[in-house]
CSV table of C-alpha atoms in Angstrom, one decimal:
chain,number,residue,atom,x,y,z
T,1,MET,CA,21.8,-34.6,12.4
T,2,GLU,CA,19.2,-34.2,9.7
T,3,PHE,CA,16.4,-34.0,12.4
T,4,ALA,CA,18.4,-31.3,14.3
T,5,THR,CA,18.8,-29.3,11.2
T,6,ASN,CA,15.1,-29.4,10.4
T,7,LEU,CA,14.2,-28.5,14.0
T,8,GLY,CA,16.6,-25.6,13.7
T,9,LEU,CA,14.9,-24.5,10.5
T,10,VAL,CA,11.5,-24.6,12.2
T,11,ALA,CA,12.8,-22.7,15.2
T,12,LEU,CA,14.5,-20.0,13.0
T,13,GLY,CA,11.5,-19.8,10.7
T,14,GLY,CA,9.1,-19.5,13.7
T,15,LEU,CA,11.3,-16.7,15.1
T,16,ILE,CA,11.4,-14.8,11.8
T,17,LEU,CA,7.6,-15.3,11.4
T,18,TYR,CA,7.1,-13.8,14.9
T,19,LEU,CA,9.4,-10.9,14.3
T,20,GLY,CA,7.9,-10.2,10.9
T,21,SER,CA,4.4,-10.3,12.3
T,22,GLU,CA,5.4,-7.9,15.1
T,23,TRP,CA,6.8,-5.4,12.6
T,24,LEU,CA,3.8,-5.8,10.3
T,25,VAL,CA,1.3,-5.3,13.0
T,26,LYS,CA,3.1,-2.4,14.6
T,27,GLY,CA,3.5,-0.6,11.3
T,28,ALA,CA,0.0,-1.2,10.2
T,29,ALA,CA,-1.5,-0.2,13.6
T,30,GLY,CA,0.5,3.0,13.5
T,31,LEU,CA,-0.8,3.9,10.1
T,32,ALA,CA,-4.4,3.0,11.1
T,33,LYS,CA,-4.2,5.3,14.2
T,34,THR,CA,-4.0,8.3,12.0
T,35,PHE,CA,-7.5,7.5,10.5
T,36,GLY,CA,-9.2,7.4,13.9
T,37,ILE,CA,-10.3,3.8,13.6
T,38,LYS,CA,-12.2,2.2,16.5
T,39,GLU,CA,-10.4,-0.4,18.7
T,40,ILE,CA,-12.6,-3.4,17.6
T,41,VAL,CA,-12.1,-2.4,13.9
T,42,ILE,CA,-8.3,-2.4,14.3
T,43,GLY,CA,-8.6,-5.9,15.9
T,44,LEU,CA,-10.8,-7.2,13.1
T,45,THR,CA,-8.8,-5.8,10.2
T,46,VAL,CA,-5.3,-4.5,10.8
T,47,ILE,CA,-4.3,-6.8,13.6
T,48,ALA,CA,-6.2,-9.8,12.2
T,49,TYR,CA,-4.7,-9.4,8.7
T,50,GLY,CA,-1.2,-8.9,10.2
T,51,THR,CA,-1.3,-11.9,12.6
T,52,SER,CA,-2.8,-14.1,9.9
T,53,ALA,CA,0.1,-13.3,7.6
T,54,PRO,CA,2.2,-16.2,8.9
T,55,GLU,CA,-0.6,-18.7,8.0
T,56,LEU,CA,-0.8,-17.1,4.6
T,57,ALA,CA,3.0,-17.2,4.0
T,58,VAL,CA,3.3,-20.8,5.2
T,59,SER,CA,0.2,-22.1,3.4
T,60,VAL,CA,1.2,-20.5,0.0
T,61,SER,CA,4.7,-22.0,0.4
T,62,ALA,CA,3.3,-25.4,1.3
T,63,ASN,CA,1.0,-25.4,-1.7
T,64,LEU,CA,3.8,-24.4,-4.0
T,65,ASP,CA,5.7,-27.4,-2.7
T,66,GLY,CA,2.6,-29.6,-3.5
T,67,SER,CA,1.5,-30.2,0.1
T,68,SER,CA,-2.2,-29.4,0.3
T,69,GLU,CA,-2.4,-31.5,3.5
T,70,LEU,CA,-0.1,-29.1,5.2
T,71,VAL,CA,-2.2,-26.2,4.0
T,72,PHE,CA,-5.4,-27.7,5.4
T,73,GLY,CA,-3.7,-28.8,8.6
T,74,ASN,CA,-2.2,-25.3,9.1
T,75,VAL,CA,-5.5,-23.4,8.5
T,76,ILE,CA,-7.7,-25.7,10.5
T,77,GLY,CA,-5.2,-26.1,13.3
T,78,SER,CA,-4.6,-22.4,13.5
T,79,CYS,CA,-8.3,-21.7,13.7
T,80,ILE,CA,-8.7,-24.3,16.5
T,81,ALA,CA,-5.7,-22.8,18.3
T,82,ASN,CA,-7.1,-19.3,18.0
T,83,LEU,CA,-10.4,-20.3,19.6
T,84,GLY,CA,-9.3,-23.0,22.0
T,85,LEU,CA,-5.9,-21.8,23.1
T,86,ILE,CA,-5.8,-18.0,22.5
T,87,LEU,CA,-9.3,-17.0,23.3
T,88,GLY,CA,-9.3,-19.5,26.2
T,89,ILE,CA,-6.1,-18.2,27.8
T,90,THR,CA,-7.2,-14.6,27.2
T,91,ALA,CA,-10.4,-15.3,29.1
T,92,LEU,CA,-8.5,-17.0,31.9
T,93,ILE,CA,-6.2,-14.0,32.4
T,94,ALA,CA,-8.7,-11.2,31.8
T,95,PRO,CA,-12.3,-12.2,30.8
T,96,PRO,CA,-12.9,-10.0,27.7
T,97,LYS,CA,-16.0,-8.0,27.1
T,98,VAL,CA,-17.5,-8.4,23.7
T,99,ASP,CA,-18.5,-5.4,21.6
T,100,SER,CA,-22.2,-5.5,20.6
T,101,SER,CA,-21.3,-4.7,17.0
T,102,LEU,CA,-19.1,-7.8,16.8
T,103,ILE,CA,-22.0,-10.0,18.0
T,104,ARG,CA,-24.3,-8.6,15.4
T,105,ARG,CA,-22.0,-8.3,12.4
T,106,ASP,CA,-18.9,-10.6,12.8
T,107,VAL,CA,-20.0,-13.6,14.8
T,108,PRO,CA,-22.4,-14.7,12.1
T,109,VAL,CA,-19.6,-14.4,9.5
T,110,LEU,CA,-17.3,-16.5,11.8
T,111,LEU,CA,-20.0,-19.2,12.0
T,112,ILE,CA,-20.4,-19.2,8.2
T,113,SER,CA,-16.6,-19.4,7.6
T,114,SER,CA,-16.4,-22.5,9.8
T,115,ILE,CA,-18.7,-24.5,7.5
T,116,VAL,CA,-17.5,-23.2,4.1
T,117,LEU,CA,-14.4,-25.4,4.1
T,118,PRO,CA,-16.2,-28.7,4.7
T,119,LEU,CA,-18.8,-27.9,2.1
T,120,MET,CA,-16.1,-27.3,-0.5
T,121,LEU,CA,-14.3,-30.5,0.5
T,122,LEU,CA,-17.4,-32.5,-0.4
T,123,SER,CA,-16.1,-32.2,-4.0
T,124,ALA,CA,-12.7,-33.7,-3.1
T,125,GLY,CA,-10.9,-30.4,-2.7
T,126,VAL,CA,-10.9,-26.7,-3.2
T,127,THR,CA,-10.8,-25.6,-6.8
T,128,ARG,CA,-9.2,-22.4,-8.1
T,129,LEU,CA,-12.6,-21.0,-8.8
T,130,GLU,CA,-13.8,-21.7,-5.3
T,131,SER,CA,-10.6,-20.2,-4.0
T,132,ALA,CA,-11.3,-17.0,-6.0
T,133,PHE,CA,-14.7,-16.9,-4.4
T,134,LEU,CA,-13.1,-17.1,-1.0
T,135,LEU,CA,-10.9,-14.2,-1.8
T,136,VAL,CA,-14.0,-12.2,-2.9
T,137,LEU,CA,-15.6,-13.0,0.5
T,138,ALA,CA,-12.4,-11.8,2.3
T,139,VAL,CA,-12.5,-8.5,0.5
T,140,ALA,CA,-16.2,-8.1,0.9
T,141,TYR,CA,-16.0,-8.8,4.7
T,142,SER,CA,-13.2,-6.2,5.1
T,143,LEU,CA,-15.2,-3.6,3.2
T,144,MET,CA,-18.3,-4.4,5.2
T,145,THR,CA,-16.4,-4.1,8.5
T,146,LEU,CA,-15.0,-0.7,7.5
T,147,ALA,CA,-18.3,0.6,6.0
T,148,THR,CA,-20.6,-0.5,8.9
T,149,SER,CA,-18.2,0.8,11.6
T,150,LYS,CA,-18.0,4.4,10.4
T,151,SER,CA,-20.7,5.4,12.7
T,152,GLU,CA,-18.9,3.6,15.6
T,153,MET,CA,-15.5,5.4,15.3
T,154,ALA,CA,-16.2,8.2,17.8
T,155,GLN,CA,-13.3,7.4,20.1
T,156,SER,CA,-11.3,10.2,21.8
T,157,ALA,CA,-7.7,10.9,20.9
T,158,ALA,CA,-6.6,9.4,24.2
T,159,ASP,CA,-8.5,6.2,23.5
T,160,LEU,CA,-7.1,5.9,20.1
T,161,GLU,CA,-3.6,6.4,21.4
T,162,ALA,CA,-4.1,3.7,24.0
T,163,THR,CA,-5.5,1.3,21.4
T,164,ALA,CA,-2.5,1.8,19.1
T,165,GLU,CA,-0.2,1.3,22.1
T,166,ALA,CA,-1.9,-2.0,22.9
T,167,ALA,CA,-1.4,-3.1,19.3
T,168,GLY,CA,2.3,-2.2,19.6
T,169,ALA,CA,2.4,0.7,17.3
T,170,PRO,CA,5.6,2.8,17.7
T,171,SER,CA,4.9,6.3,18.9
T,172,GLY,CA,6.3,9.4,17.2
T,173,GLU,CA,7.1,7.7,13.9
T,174,GLY,CA,6.5,9.3,10.5
T,175,GLY,CA,4.2,7.9,7.9
T,176,TRP,CA,6.9,6.7,5.5
T,177,ARG,CA,8.9,5.1,8.4
T,178,LEU,CA,5.7,3.1,9.3
T,179,VAL,CA,5.3,2.1,5.7
T,180,GLY,CA,8.9,0.8,5.7
T,181,ILE,CA,8.3,-1.1,9.0
T,182,THR,CA,5.2,-2.7,7.4
T,183,ILE,CA,7.1,-3.8,4.2
T,184,VAL,CA,10.0,-5.2,6.2
T,185,GLY,CA,7.6,-7.2,8.3
T,186,LEU,CA,6.0,-8.6,5.2
T,187,ALA,CA,9.4,-9.6,3.7
T,188,LEU,CA,10.4,-11.3,7.0
T,189,LEU,CA,7.1,-13.3,6.9
T,190,ILE,CA,7.7,-14.6,3.4
T,191,GLY,CA,11.2,-15.7,4.3
T,192,GLY,CA,10.2,-17.2,7.6
T,193,GLY,CA,7.4,-19.0,6.0
T,194,GLU,CA,9.7,-20.7,3.5
T,195,LEU,CA,12.1,-21.9,6.3
T,196,PHE,CA,9.2,-23.0,8.5
T,197,VAL,CA,7.6,-25.2,5.8
T,198,HIS,CA,10.9,-26.9,4.8
T,199,GLY,CA,11.8,-27.6,8.4
T,200,ALA,CA,8.3,-28.9,9.3
T,201,LYS,CA,8.2,-31.2,6.3
T,202,GLY,CA,11.6,-32.5,7.2
T,203,ILE,CA,10.5,-33.3,10.7
T,204,ALA,CA,7.4,-35.1,9.3
T,205,LEU,CA,9.7,-37.4,7.2
T,206,ASN,CA,12.0,-38.0,10.2
T,207,LEU,CA,9.2,-38.9,12.6
T,208,GLY,CA,6.9,-40.6,10.1
T,209,MET,CA,4.2,-37.9,10.7
T,210,SER,CA,1.8,-36.9,8.0
T,211,ASP,CA,1.8,-33.4,6.5
T,212,ARG,CA,-1.7,-33.0,8.0
T,213,LEU,CA,-0.5,-33.8,11.6
T,214,VAL,CA,2.5,-31.5,11.2
T,215,GLY,CA,0.2,-28.7,10.0
T,216,LEU,CA,-2.3,-29.3,12.9
T,217,THR,CA,0.4,-29.2,15.6
T,218,ILE,CA,3.8,-27.8,14.9
T,219,VAL,CA,3.0,-25.4,12.1
T,220,ALA,CA,-0.4,-24.3,13.5
T,221,PHE,CA,1.0,-23.5,16.9
T,222,GLY,CA,4.0,-21.7,15.4
T,223,THR,CA,1.9,-19.5,13.0
T,224,SER,CA,-0.6,-18.8,15.9
T,225,LEU,CA,2.1,-17.3,18.1
T,226,PRO,CA,1.5,-13.7,16.7
T,227,GLU,CA,-2.2,-14.0,17.5
T,228,LEU,CA,-1.4,-15.3,21.0
T,229,ALA,CA,1.1,-12.5,21.7
T,230,ALA,CA,-1.1,-9.8,20.4
T,231,SER,CA,-4.2,-11.0,22.2
T,232,LEU,CA,-2.4,-11.5,25.6
T,233,VAL,CA,-0.8,-8.1,25.4
T,234,ALA,CA,-4.1,-6.5,24.5
T,235,ALA,CA,-6.0,-8.3,27.3
T,236,LEU,CA,-3.4,-7.5,29.9
T,237,ARG,CA,-3.5,-3.8,29.0
T,238,GLY,CA,-7.3,-3.8,29.2
T,239,HIS,CA,-8.0,-3.7,25.5
T,240,SER,CA,-10.3,-6.7,25.1
T,241,GLY,CA,-11.7,-5.3,21.9
T,242,LEU,CA,-8.3,-6.0,20.2
T,243,ALA,CA,-8.1,-9.5,21.7
T,244,ILE,CA,-11.6,-10.5,20.6
T,245,GLY,CA,-11.4,-8.8,17.2
T,246,ASN,CA,-8.0,-10.4,16.6
T,247,VAL,CA,-9.3,-14.0,17.2
T,248,VAL,CA,-12.5,-13.5,15.3
T,249,GLY,CA,-10.9,-11.7,12.4
T,250,SER,CA,-8.0,-14.1,12.1
T,251,ASN,CA,-10.3,-17.1,11.9
T,252,ILE,CA,-12.4,-15.5,9.2
T,253,PHE,CA,-9.3,-14.5,7.2
T,254,ASN,CA,-7.7,-18.0,7.7
T,255,ILE,CA,-10.6,-19.5,5.8
T,256,PHE,CA,-11.4,-16.8,3.3
T,257,LEU,CA,-8.0,-15.3,2.7
T,258,VAL,CA,-5.4,-18.0,3.4
T,259,VAL,CA,-7.2,-20.9,1.7
T,260,GLY,CA,-8.4,-18.5,-1.0
T,261,ALA,CA,-4.9,-17.2,-1.8
T,262,SER,CA,-3.3,-20.7,-1.6
T,263,GLY,CA,-5.9,-22.3,-3.8
T,264,SER,CA,-5.8,-19.5,-6.3
T,265,ILE,CA,-2.2,-20.4,-7.1
T,266,ARG,CA,-2.9,-24.1,-7.4
T,267,ALA,CA,-6.0,-26.2,-6.6
T,268,LEU,CA,-6.0,-27.8,-3.2
T,269,PRO,CA,-7.0,-31.5,-3.4
T,270,GLY,CA,-8.3,-33.0,-0.2
T,271,GLU,CA,-10.8,-35.6,1.1
T,272,LEU,CA,-13.4,-34.7,3.7
T,273,SER,CA,-13.2,-38.1,5.2
T,274,GLY,CA,-9.6,-37.5,6.3
T,275,LEU,CA,-10.4,-34.3,8.0
T,276,VAL,CA,-13.6,-35.2,9.9
T,277,LEU,CA,-12.1,-34.9,13.4
T,278,ASP,CA,-10.4,-31.6,12.6
T,279,LEU,CA,-13.4,-30.0,11.0
T,280,ALA,CA,-15.7,-31.3,13.7
T,281,PHE,CA,-13.6,-29.7,16.4
T,282,LEU,CA,-13.4,-26.5,14.4
T,283,ILE,CA,-17.2,-26.2,14.0
T,284,GLY,CA,-17.8,-27.3,17.6
T,285,LEU,CA,-15.4,-24.7,19.1
T,286,THR,CA,-16.7,-22.0,16.8
T,287,VAL,CA,-20.3,-22.6,17.9
T,288,PHE,CA,-19.2,-22.7,21.6
T,289,ALA,CA,-17.2,-19.5,21.3
T,290,ALA,CA,-20.1,-17.8,19.5
T,291,PHE,CA,-22.3,-18.9,22.4
T,292,ALA,CA,-19.8,-17.7,25.0
T,293,MET,CA,-19.5,-14.3,23.3
T,294,ARG,CA,-23.3,-13.8,23.2
T,295,SER,CA,-23.9,-14.8,26.8
T,296,GLU,CA,-23.7,-11.6,28.9
T,297,ARG,CA,-21.3,-10.3,26.2
T,298,THR,CA,-18.3,-11.6,28.3
T,299,VAL,CA,-16.2,-14.7,27.9
T,300,SER,CA,-15.9,-16.0,31.4
T,301,ARG,CA,-13.0,-17.8,33.0
T,302,LEU,CA,-15.0,-21.0,33.1
T,303,GLU,CA,-15.7,-20.8,29.4
T,304,GLY,CA,-12.0,-20.0,28.9
T,305,GLY,CA,-11.0,-23.1,30.8
T,306,LEU,CA,-13.3,-25.2,28.7
T,307,LEU,CA,-11.9,-23.8,25.5
T,308,VAL,CA,-8.3,-24.5,26.6
T,309,THR,CA,-9.3,-28.1,27.7
T,310,SER,CA,-11.0,-28.6,24.3
T,311,TYR,CA,-7.8,-27.6,22.5
T,312,LEU,CA,-5.6,-29.9,24.5
T,313,THR,CA,-8.1,-32.7,23.9
T,314,PHE,CA,-8.0,-32.1,20.2
T,315,ILE,CA,-4.2,-32.3,20.1
T,316,VAL,CA,-4.1,-35.5,22.1
T,317,LEU,CA,-6.7,-37.1,19.8
T,318,ALA,CA,-5.0,-35.9,16.7
T,319,ILE,CA,-1.6,-37.3,17.8
T,320,GLY,CA,-3.2,-40.5,19.1
T,321,GLY,CA,-5.1,-41.1,16.0
T,322,ALA,CA,-1.9,-40.8,13.9
T,323,GLY,CA,-0.2,-43.4,16.1
T,324,ILE,CA,2.6,-41.0,17.1
């Protein structure tokens, strides 16, 4: 009975997280449309921030409950899911073309973000000062993206409308209504995050799973659903810039923003030795994805298949290593 209750909390929390993300992304994308922002910039900022919000809500809630393992599991697992599952499936369905500006500006930041966390864990955890530094990096990256993309925003009105449609922005809505949609979406994310964390921790106790494993599997997949939905819809509608930008931006924000915000509230204790497999897969997938995005500026179906296979291999190893 207790297991069923916890499973119900996870399912309900996941649904609320998904709905909250949808509203947040739609409202934010609708507001961004009025500024004439380029497709790749929307993907890297508005959509990436919006779809990373579940990870943020869940991780903050988990840290307030004293579960740093769940925070690390959620962040690392979500980043691996973004690259292996989401980018991989997107490439299998519609191989996305990579914007040259993303290769020059954002892929190097993506690579840097993947090694920041293991470096910090060398000192047995992420301190509040280090977390504040990560938040500074998140703000600096956002400002850099907007500043360096001003010269690249010359899209036609038709292209901007199509981009906003791919992001799910409601058409014909007034500015204040879009603000309301965004705020409601954020509120749903906070509430859904609380339910999801409590349900996931309950399942961990019922099955004898560690918080780390729950974070890497159940929580990471659940909080990655918004990225998966946004990327697939964008890819199917021919807007690969949104899909690629969403994955790259979400991974950068997961490390800089999510870990930074969670650790700023309370220091995140953690041992590098217990996360070697997770971080090795994260760095390996990041390097491979960076290589795939540079080669001919298109992520091929073969590369997509390798990414998905790598993700499934990671899940099998993580569960097998935990003896579940």
